[in-house]
CSV table of C-alpha atoms and ligand atoms in Angstrom, one decimal:
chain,number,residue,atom,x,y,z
A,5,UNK,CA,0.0,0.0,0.0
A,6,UNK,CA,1.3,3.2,-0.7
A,7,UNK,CA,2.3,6.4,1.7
A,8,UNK,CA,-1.2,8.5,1.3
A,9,UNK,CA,-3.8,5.2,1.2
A,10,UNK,CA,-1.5,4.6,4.5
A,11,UNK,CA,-1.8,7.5,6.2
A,12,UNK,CA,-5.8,7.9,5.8
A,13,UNK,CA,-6.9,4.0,6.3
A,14,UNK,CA,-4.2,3.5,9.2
A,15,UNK,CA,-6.1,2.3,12.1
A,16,UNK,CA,-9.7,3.1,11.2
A,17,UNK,CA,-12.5,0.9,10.9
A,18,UNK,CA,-16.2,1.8,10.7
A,19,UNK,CA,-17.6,1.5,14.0
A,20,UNK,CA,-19.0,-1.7,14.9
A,21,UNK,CA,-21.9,-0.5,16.8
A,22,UNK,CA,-23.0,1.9,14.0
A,23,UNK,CA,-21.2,2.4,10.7
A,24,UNK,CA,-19.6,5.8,11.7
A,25,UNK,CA,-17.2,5.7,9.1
A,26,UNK,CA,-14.6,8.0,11.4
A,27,UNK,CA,-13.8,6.7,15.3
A,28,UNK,CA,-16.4,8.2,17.4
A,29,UNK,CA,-15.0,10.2,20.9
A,30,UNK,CA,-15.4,7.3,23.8
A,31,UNK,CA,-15.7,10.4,26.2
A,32,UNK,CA,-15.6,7.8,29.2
A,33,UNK,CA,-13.5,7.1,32.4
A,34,UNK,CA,-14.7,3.5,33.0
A,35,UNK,CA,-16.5,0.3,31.3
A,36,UNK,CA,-19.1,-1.8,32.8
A,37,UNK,CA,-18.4,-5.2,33.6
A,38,UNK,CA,-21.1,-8.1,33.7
A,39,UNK,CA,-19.2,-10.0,36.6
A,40,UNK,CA,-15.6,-9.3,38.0
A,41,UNK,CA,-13.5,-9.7,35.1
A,42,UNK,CA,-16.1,-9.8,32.8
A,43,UNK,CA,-15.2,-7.1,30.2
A,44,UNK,CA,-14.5,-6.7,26.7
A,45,UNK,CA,-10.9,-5.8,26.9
A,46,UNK,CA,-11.3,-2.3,28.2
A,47,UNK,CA,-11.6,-1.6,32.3
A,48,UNK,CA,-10.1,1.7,33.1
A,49,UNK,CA,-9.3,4.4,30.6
A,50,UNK,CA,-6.1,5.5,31.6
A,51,UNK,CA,-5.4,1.7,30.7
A,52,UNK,CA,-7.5,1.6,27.5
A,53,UNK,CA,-9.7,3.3,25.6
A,54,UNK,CA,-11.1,2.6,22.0
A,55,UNK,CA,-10.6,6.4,20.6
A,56,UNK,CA,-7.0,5.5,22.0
A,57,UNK,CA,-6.5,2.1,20.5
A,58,UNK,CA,-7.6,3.4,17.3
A,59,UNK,CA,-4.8,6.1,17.2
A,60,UNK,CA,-2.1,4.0,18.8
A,61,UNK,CA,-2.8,1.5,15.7
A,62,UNK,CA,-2.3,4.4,13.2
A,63,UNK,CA,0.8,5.3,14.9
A,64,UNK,CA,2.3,1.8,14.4
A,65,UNK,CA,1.5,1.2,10.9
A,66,UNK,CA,2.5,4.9,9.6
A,67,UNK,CA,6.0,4.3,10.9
A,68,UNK,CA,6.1,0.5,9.8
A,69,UNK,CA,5.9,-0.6,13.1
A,70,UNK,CA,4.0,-3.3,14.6
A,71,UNK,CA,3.0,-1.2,18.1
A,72,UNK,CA,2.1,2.3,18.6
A,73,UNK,CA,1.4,4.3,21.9
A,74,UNK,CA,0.0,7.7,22.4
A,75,UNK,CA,0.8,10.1,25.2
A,76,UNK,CA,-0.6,13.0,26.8
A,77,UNK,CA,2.7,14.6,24.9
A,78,UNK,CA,5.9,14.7,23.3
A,79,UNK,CA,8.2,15.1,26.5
A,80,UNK,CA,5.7,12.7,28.2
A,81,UNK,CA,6.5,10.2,25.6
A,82,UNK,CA,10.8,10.9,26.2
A,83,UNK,CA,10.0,10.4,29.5
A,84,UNK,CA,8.5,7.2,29.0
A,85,UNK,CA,11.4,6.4,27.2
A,86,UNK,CA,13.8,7.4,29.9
A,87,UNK,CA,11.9,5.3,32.2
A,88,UNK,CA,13.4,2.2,30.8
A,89,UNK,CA,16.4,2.7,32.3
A,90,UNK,CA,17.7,2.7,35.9
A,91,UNK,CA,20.2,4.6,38.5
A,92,UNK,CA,23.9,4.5,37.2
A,93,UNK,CA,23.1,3.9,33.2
A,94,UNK,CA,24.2,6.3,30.6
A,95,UNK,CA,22.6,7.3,27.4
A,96,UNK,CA,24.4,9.1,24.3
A,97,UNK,CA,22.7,12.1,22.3
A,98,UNK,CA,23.1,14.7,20.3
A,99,UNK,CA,24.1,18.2,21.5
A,100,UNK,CA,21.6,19.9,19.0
A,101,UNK,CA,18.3,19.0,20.2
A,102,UNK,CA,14.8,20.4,21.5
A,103,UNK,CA,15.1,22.5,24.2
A,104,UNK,CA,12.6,20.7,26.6
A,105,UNK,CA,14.4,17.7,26.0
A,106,UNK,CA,17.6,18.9,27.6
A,107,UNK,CA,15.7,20.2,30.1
A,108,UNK,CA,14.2,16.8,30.7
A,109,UNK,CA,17.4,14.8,30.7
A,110,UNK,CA,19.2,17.4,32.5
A,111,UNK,CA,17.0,18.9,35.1
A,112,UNK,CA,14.7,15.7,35.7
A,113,UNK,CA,16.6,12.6,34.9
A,114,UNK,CA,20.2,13.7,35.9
A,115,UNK,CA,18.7,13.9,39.6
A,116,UNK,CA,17.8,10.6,39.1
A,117,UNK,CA,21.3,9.2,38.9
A,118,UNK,CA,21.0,9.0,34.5
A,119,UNK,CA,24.5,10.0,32.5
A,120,UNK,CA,23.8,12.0,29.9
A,121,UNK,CA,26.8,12.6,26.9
A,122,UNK,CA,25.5,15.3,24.5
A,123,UNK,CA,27.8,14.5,21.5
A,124,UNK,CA,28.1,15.7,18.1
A,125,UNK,CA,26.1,13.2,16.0
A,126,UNK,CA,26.9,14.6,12.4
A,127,UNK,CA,29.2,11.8,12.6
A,128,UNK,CA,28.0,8.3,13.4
A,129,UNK,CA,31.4,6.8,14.7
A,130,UNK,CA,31.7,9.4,17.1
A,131,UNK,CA,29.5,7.3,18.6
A,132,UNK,CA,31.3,4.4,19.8
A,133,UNK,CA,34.1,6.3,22.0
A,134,UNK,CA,31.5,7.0,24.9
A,135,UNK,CA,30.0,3.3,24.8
A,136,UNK,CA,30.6,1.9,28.2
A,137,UNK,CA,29.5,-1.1,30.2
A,138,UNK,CA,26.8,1.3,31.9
A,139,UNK,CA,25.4,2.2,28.0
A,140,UNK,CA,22.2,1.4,27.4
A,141,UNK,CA,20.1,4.1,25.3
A,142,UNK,CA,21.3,5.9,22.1
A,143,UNK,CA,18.6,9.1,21.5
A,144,UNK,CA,18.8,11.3,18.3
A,145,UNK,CA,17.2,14.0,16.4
A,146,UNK,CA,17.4,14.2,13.0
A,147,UNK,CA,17.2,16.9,11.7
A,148,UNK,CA,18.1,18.0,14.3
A,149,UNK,CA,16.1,21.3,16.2
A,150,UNK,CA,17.0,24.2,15.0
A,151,UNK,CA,20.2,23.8,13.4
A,152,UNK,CA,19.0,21.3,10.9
A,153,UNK,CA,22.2,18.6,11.2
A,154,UNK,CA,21.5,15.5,9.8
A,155,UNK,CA,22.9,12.0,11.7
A,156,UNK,CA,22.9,8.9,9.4
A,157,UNK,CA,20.4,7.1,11.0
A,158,UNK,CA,21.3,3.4,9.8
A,159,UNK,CA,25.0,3.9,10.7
A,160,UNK,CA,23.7,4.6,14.4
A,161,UNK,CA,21.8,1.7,14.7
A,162,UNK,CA,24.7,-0.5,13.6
A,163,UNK,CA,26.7,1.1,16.3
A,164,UNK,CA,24.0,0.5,18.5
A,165,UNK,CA,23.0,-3.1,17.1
A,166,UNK,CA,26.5,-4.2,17.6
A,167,UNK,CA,26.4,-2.8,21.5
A,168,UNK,CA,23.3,-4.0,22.7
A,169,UNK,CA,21.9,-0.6,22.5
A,170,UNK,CA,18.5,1.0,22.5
A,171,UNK,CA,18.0,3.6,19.9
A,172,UNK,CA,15.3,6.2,19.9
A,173,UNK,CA,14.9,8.5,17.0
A,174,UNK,CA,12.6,11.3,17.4
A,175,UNK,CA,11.6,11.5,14.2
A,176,UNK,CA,9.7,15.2,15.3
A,177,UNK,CA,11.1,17.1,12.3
A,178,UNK,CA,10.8,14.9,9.5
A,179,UNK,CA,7.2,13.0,10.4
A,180,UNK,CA,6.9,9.5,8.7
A,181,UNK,CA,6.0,11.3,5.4
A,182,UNK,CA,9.5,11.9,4.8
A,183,UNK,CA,11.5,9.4,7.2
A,184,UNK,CA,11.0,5.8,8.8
A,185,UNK,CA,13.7,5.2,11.5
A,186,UNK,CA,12.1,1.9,12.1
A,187,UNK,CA,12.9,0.7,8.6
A,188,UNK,CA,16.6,1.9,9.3
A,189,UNK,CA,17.2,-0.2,12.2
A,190,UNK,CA,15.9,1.7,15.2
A,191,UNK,CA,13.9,0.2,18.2
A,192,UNK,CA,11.9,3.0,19.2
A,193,UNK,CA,10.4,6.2,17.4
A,194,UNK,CA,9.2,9.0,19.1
A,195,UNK,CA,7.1,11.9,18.1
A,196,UNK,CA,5.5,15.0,19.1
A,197,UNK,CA,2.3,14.4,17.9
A,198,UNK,CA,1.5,18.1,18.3
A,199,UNK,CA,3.6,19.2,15.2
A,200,UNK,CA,3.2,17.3,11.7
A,201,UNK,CA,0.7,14.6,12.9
A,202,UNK,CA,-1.9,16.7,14.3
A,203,UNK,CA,-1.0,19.4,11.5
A,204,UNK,CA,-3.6,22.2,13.1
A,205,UNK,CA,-2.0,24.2,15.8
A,206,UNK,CA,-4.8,22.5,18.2
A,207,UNK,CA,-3.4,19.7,20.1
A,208,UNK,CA,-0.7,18.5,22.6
A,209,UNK,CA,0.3,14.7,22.1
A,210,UNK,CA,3.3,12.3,22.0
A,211,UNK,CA,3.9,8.7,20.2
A,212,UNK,CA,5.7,6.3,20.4
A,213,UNK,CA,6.2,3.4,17.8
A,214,UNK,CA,8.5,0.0,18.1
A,215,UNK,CA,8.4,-3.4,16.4
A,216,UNK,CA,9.6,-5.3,19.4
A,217,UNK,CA,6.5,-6.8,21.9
A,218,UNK,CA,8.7,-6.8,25.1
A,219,UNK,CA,9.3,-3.3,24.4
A,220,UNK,CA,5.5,-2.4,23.9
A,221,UNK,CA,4.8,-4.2,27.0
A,222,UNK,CA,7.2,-2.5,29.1
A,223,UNK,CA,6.4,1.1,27.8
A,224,UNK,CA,2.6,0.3,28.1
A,225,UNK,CA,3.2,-0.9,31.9
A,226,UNK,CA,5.1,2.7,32.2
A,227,UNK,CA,2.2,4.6,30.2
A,228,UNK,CA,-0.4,3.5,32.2
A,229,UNK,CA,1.6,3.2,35.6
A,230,UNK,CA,2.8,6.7,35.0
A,231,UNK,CA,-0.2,8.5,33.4
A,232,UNK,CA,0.6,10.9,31.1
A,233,UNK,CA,-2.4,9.4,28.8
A,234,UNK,CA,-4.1,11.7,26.0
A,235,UNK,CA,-7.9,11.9,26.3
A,236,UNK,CA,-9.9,10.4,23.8
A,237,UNK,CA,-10.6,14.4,21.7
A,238,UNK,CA,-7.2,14.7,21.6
A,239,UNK,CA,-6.6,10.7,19.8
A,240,UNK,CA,-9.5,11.7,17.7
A,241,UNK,CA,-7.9,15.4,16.6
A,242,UNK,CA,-4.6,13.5,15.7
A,243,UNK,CA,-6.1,10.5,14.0
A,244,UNK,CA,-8.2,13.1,11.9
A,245,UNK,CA,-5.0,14.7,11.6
A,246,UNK,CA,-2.7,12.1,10.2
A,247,UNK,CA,-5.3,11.7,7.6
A,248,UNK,CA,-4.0,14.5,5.5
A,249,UNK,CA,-0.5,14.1,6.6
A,250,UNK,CA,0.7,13.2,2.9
A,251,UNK,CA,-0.9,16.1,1.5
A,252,UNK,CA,0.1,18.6,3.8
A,253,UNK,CA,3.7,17.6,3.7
A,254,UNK,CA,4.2,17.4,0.0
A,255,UNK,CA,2.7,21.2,0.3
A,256,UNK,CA,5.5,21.8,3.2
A,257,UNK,CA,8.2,20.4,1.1
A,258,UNK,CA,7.5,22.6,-2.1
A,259,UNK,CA,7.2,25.7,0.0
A,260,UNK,CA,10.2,24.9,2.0
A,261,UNK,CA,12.2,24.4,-0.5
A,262,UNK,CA,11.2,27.8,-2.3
A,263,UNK,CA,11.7,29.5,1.0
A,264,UNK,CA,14.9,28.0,1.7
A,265,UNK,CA,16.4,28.8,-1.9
A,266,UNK,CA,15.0,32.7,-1.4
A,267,UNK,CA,16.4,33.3,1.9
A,268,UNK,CA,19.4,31.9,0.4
A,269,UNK,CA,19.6,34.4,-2.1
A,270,UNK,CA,18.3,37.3,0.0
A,271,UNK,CA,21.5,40.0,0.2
A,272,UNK,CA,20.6,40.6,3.7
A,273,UNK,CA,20.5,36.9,4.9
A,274,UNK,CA,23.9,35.1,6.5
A,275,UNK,CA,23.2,31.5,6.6
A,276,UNK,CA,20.7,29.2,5.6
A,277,UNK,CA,19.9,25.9,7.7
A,278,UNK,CA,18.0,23.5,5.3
A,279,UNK,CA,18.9,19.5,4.6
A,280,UNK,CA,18.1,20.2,1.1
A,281,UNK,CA,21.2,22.4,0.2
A,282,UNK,CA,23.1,20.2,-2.2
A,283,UNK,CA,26.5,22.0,0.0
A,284,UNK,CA,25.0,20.9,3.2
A,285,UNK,CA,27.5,19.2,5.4
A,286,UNK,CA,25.3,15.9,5.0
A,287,UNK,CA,23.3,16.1,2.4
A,288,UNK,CA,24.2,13.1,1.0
A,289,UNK,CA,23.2,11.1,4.3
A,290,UNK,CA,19.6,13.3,3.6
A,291,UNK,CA,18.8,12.1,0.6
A,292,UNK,CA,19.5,8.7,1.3
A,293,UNK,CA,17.4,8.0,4.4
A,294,UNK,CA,14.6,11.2,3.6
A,295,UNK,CA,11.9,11.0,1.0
A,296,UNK,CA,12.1,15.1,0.3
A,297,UNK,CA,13.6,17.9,3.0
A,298,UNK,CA,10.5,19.4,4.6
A,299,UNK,CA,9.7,22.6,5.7
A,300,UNK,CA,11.3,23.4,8.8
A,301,UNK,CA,14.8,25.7,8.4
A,302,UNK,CA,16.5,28.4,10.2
A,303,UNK,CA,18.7,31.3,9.4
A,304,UNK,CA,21.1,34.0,10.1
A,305,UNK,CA,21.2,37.7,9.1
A,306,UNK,CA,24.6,39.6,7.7
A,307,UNK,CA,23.6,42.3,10.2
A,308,UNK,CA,24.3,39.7,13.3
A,309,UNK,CA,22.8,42.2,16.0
A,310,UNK,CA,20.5,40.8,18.2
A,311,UNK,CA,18.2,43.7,18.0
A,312,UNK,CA,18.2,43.5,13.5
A,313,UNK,CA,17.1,40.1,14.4
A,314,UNK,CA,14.4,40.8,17.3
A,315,UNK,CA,12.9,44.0,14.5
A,316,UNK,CA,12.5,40.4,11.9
A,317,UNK,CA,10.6,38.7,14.5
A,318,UNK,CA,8.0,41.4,15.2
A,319,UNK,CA,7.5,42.5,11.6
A,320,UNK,CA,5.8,39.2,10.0
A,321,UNK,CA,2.4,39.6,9.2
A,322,UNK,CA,1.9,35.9,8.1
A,323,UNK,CA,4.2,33.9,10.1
A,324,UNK,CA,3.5,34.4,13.3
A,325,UNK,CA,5.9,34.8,16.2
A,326,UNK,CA,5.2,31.1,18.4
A,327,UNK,CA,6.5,28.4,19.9
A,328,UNK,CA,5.7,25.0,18.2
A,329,UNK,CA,5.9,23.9,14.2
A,330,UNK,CA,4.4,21.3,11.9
A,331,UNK,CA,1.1,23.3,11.3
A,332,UNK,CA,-0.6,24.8,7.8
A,333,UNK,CA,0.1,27.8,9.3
A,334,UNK,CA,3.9,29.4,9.3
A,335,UNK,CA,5.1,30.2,12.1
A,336,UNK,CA,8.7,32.3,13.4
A,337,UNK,CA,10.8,31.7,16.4
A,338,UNK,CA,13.2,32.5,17.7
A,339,UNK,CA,15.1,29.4,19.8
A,340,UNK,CA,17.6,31.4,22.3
A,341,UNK,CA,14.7,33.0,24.0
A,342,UNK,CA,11.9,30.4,23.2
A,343,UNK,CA,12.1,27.1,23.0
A,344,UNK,CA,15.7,26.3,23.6
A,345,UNK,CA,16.0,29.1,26.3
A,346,UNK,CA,16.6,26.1,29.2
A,347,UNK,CA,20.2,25.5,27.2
A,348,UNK,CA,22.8,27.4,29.0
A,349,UNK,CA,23.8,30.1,26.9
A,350,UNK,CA,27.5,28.6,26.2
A,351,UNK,CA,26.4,25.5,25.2
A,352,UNK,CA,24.1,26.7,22.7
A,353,UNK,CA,26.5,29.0,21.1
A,354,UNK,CA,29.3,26.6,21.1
A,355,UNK,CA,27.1,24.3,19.2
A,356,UNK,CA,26.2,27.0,16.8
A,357,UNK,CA,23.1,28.5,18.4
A,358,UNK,CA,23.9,32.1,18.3
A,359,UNK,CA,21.7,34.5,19.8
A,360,UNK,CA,20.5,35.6,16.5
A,361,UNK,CA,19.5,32.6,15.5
A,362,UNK,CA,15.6,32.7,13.5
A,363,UNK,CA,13.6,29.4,12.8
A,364,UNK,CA,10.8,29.0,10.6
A,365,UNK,CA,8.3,26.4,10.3
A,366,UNK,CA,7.1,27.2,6.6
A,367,UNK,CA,3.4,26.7,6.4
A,368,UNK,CA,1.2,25.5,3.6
A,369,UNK,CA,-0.3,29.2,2.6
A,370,UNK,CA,0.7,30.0,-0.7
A,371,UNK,CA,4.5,30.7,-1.1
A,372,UNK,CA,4.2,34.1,-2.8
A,373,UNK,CA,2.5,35.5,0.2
A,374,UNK,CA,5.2,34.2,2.3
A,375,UNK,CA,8.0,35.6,0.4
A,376,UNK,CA,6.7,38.6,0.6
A,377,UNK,CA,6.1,37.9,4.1
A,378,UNK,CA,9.9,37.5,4.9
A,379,UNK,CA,10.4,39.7,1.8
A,380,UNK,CA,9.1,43.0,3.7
A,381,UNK,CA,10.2,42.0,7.3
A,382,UNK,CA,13.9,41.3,6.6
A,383,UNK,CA,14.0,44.9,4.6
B,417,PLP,C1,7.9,19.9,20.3
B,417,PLP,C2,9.0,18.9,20.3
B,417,PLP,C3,9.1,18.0,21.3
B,417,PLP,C4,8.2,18.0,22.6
B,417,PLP,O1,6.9,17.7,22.3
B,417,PLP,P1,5.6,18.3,23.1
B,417,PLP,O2,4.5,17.8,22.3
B,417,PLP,O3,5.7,19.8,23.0
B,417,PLP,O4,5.7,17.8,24.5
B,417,PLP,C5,10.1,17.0,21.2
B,417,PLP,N1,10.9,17.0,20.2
B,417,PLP,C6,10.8,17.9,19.2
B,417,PLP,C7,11.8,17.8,18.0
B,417,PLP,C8,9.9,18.9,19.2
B,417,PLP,O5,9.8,19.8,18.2
């Protein structure tokens, strides 16, 4: 079956009770049961609940995998993760990553007694220097958020294959439209269902996907031990969402790219931060494991000043100045004072975060409007 048939039949099945073609809302907290015991699967709805299993049954099969899980959101989901693992183990990652991330690993789990080494993963045998008898979780972003570095995702999993290694690939950024770590040898994906899969700027949620069934049975003990479940509007506004998934991100894809190749040429724009530059550092690893590059890209001005970059922020019309990405609308941001503020300001800037750093999330309006957009607030 092919990506778009995928992406709008995943998981749904008229409903037995009535034909509803789409997965009606199972606003409930509980389930009656004819004797103790006597049920029909679902008890408790933190534990299960049909809107839920719907959408965790999408998430499986749009990443290839054979088990999906849904939480209440995207760090909820890391966290679940993290879980896994116990006092005195260390995992590797990347040192170019979402901001609440960090902040999770470094203000929540580090307490905890959890190593983290943030590493450069442009390079997949960097990798194996930091492997130690206490490894057991390999975590990456790719592309990476905001600076748009690319990790070769099959390489990593070798590395972690031959080590006895979890990896977990949030696959945020690229969504399954345009990239299926599962298919490239990781264990565990992880989303923020907020961004491309709910597509509308309307709902917090995280996934996870995995192939393995004594993974899925430890992360669902965890999920429904811990909580952080998303309510059954929520499973429906993301299963409604993933349906147009394909189609929005073929729209994100053109208008990136024609964004990406006219802030290039811009005579007040620096830098450009886009997979899809044929002079990226790994484009090559791009095109191999990516269907297309996407929509999300940051940049730099030739006037470096904070304040030339802060007068860019304020003057969009149409992209609007917010946190978040992966919506039809385009959005700016500005990642040292938004969502990577909880990186200490050295780290960030040694790992090429400047303080002038802009992001866009390049909606699916029409592109002329948004180059002249950008056009009339860069000046
Ligand atoms: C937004 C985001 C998260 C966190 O997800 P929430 O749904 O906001 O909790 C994690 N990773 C990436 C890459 C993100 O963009």
């Amino acid at each position: 079956m092919k990506i778009g048939t995928k992406f709008i039949h995943a998981g749904t099945e008229p409903d037995p009770s009535t034909g509803a073609i789409m997965t009606p809302i199972f606003q409930t907290s509980t389930y009656v049961q004819a004797a103790p015991g006597q049920h029909k699967g679902y008890e408790y709805a933190r534990s299960q609940n049909p809107t839920r299993s719907a959408l965790e049954e999408a998430f499986a099969q749009i990443e290839n995998g054979k088990y999906g899980l849904a939480f209440s959101s995207g760090v909820a989901a890391t966290d679940a993760v993290i879980k896994l693992l116990s006092p005195g183990d260390e995992v590797i990652t990347g040192n170019d990553m979402y901001g609440g991330t960090y902040r999770l690993f470094t203000k929540i789990f580090e307490k905890f007694g959890i190593k983290f080494h943030y590493i450069d993963m442009r390079e997949a045998s960097n990798i194996e220097q930091y492997v130690n008898a206490n490894t057991k979780l390999i975590w990456i972003e790719t592309p990476t958020n905001p600076l748009m570095n690319i990790t070769d995702i099959a390489a990593v999993a070798a590395i972690s294959k031959k080590n006895n290694l979890l990896l977990c690939v949030d696959n945020t950024f690229a969504s399954p439209y345009l990239q299926n770590p599962l298919d490239l040898g990781a264990d565990i994906v992880m989303h923020s269902a907020t961004k491309y899969l709910g597509g509308h700027s309307d709902v917090i949620q995280g996934a996870l996907m995995m192939n393995d069934a004594t993974l899925r049975e430890q992360l669902y003990f965890i999920q429904k031990s811990c909580g952080a479940v998303p309510g059954p509007q929520d499973c429906f506004l993301v299963l409604r969402g993933i349906k147009t998934l394909h189609v929005r991100m073929q729209r994100h894809c053109e208008n990136g790219h024609a964004i990406a190749h006219f802030l290039r040429k811009h005579s007040a724009v620096d830098k450009v931060y886009w997979a899809g530059f044929e002079d990226h550092t790994n484009y090559d690893i791009a095109k191999k494991q990516m269907r297309d590059f996407g929509g999300m890209m940051s940049f730099t001005l030739k006037d470096d000043s904070i304040e030339n970059a802060m007068r860019v922020l304020s003057s969009t019309r149409l992209f609007a100045l917010a946190e978040s990405l992966g919506g039809v609308e385009s959005l700016i941001n500005h990642p040292a004072s938004m969502t990577h503020a909880s990186i200490p300001r050295e780290e960030r800037i040694k790992n090429g975060l400047t303080d002038s750093l802009i992001r866009i999330s390049v909606g699916i309006e029409d592109v002329e409007d948004l180059m002249e957009d950008l056009n009339r607030a860069i000046g």
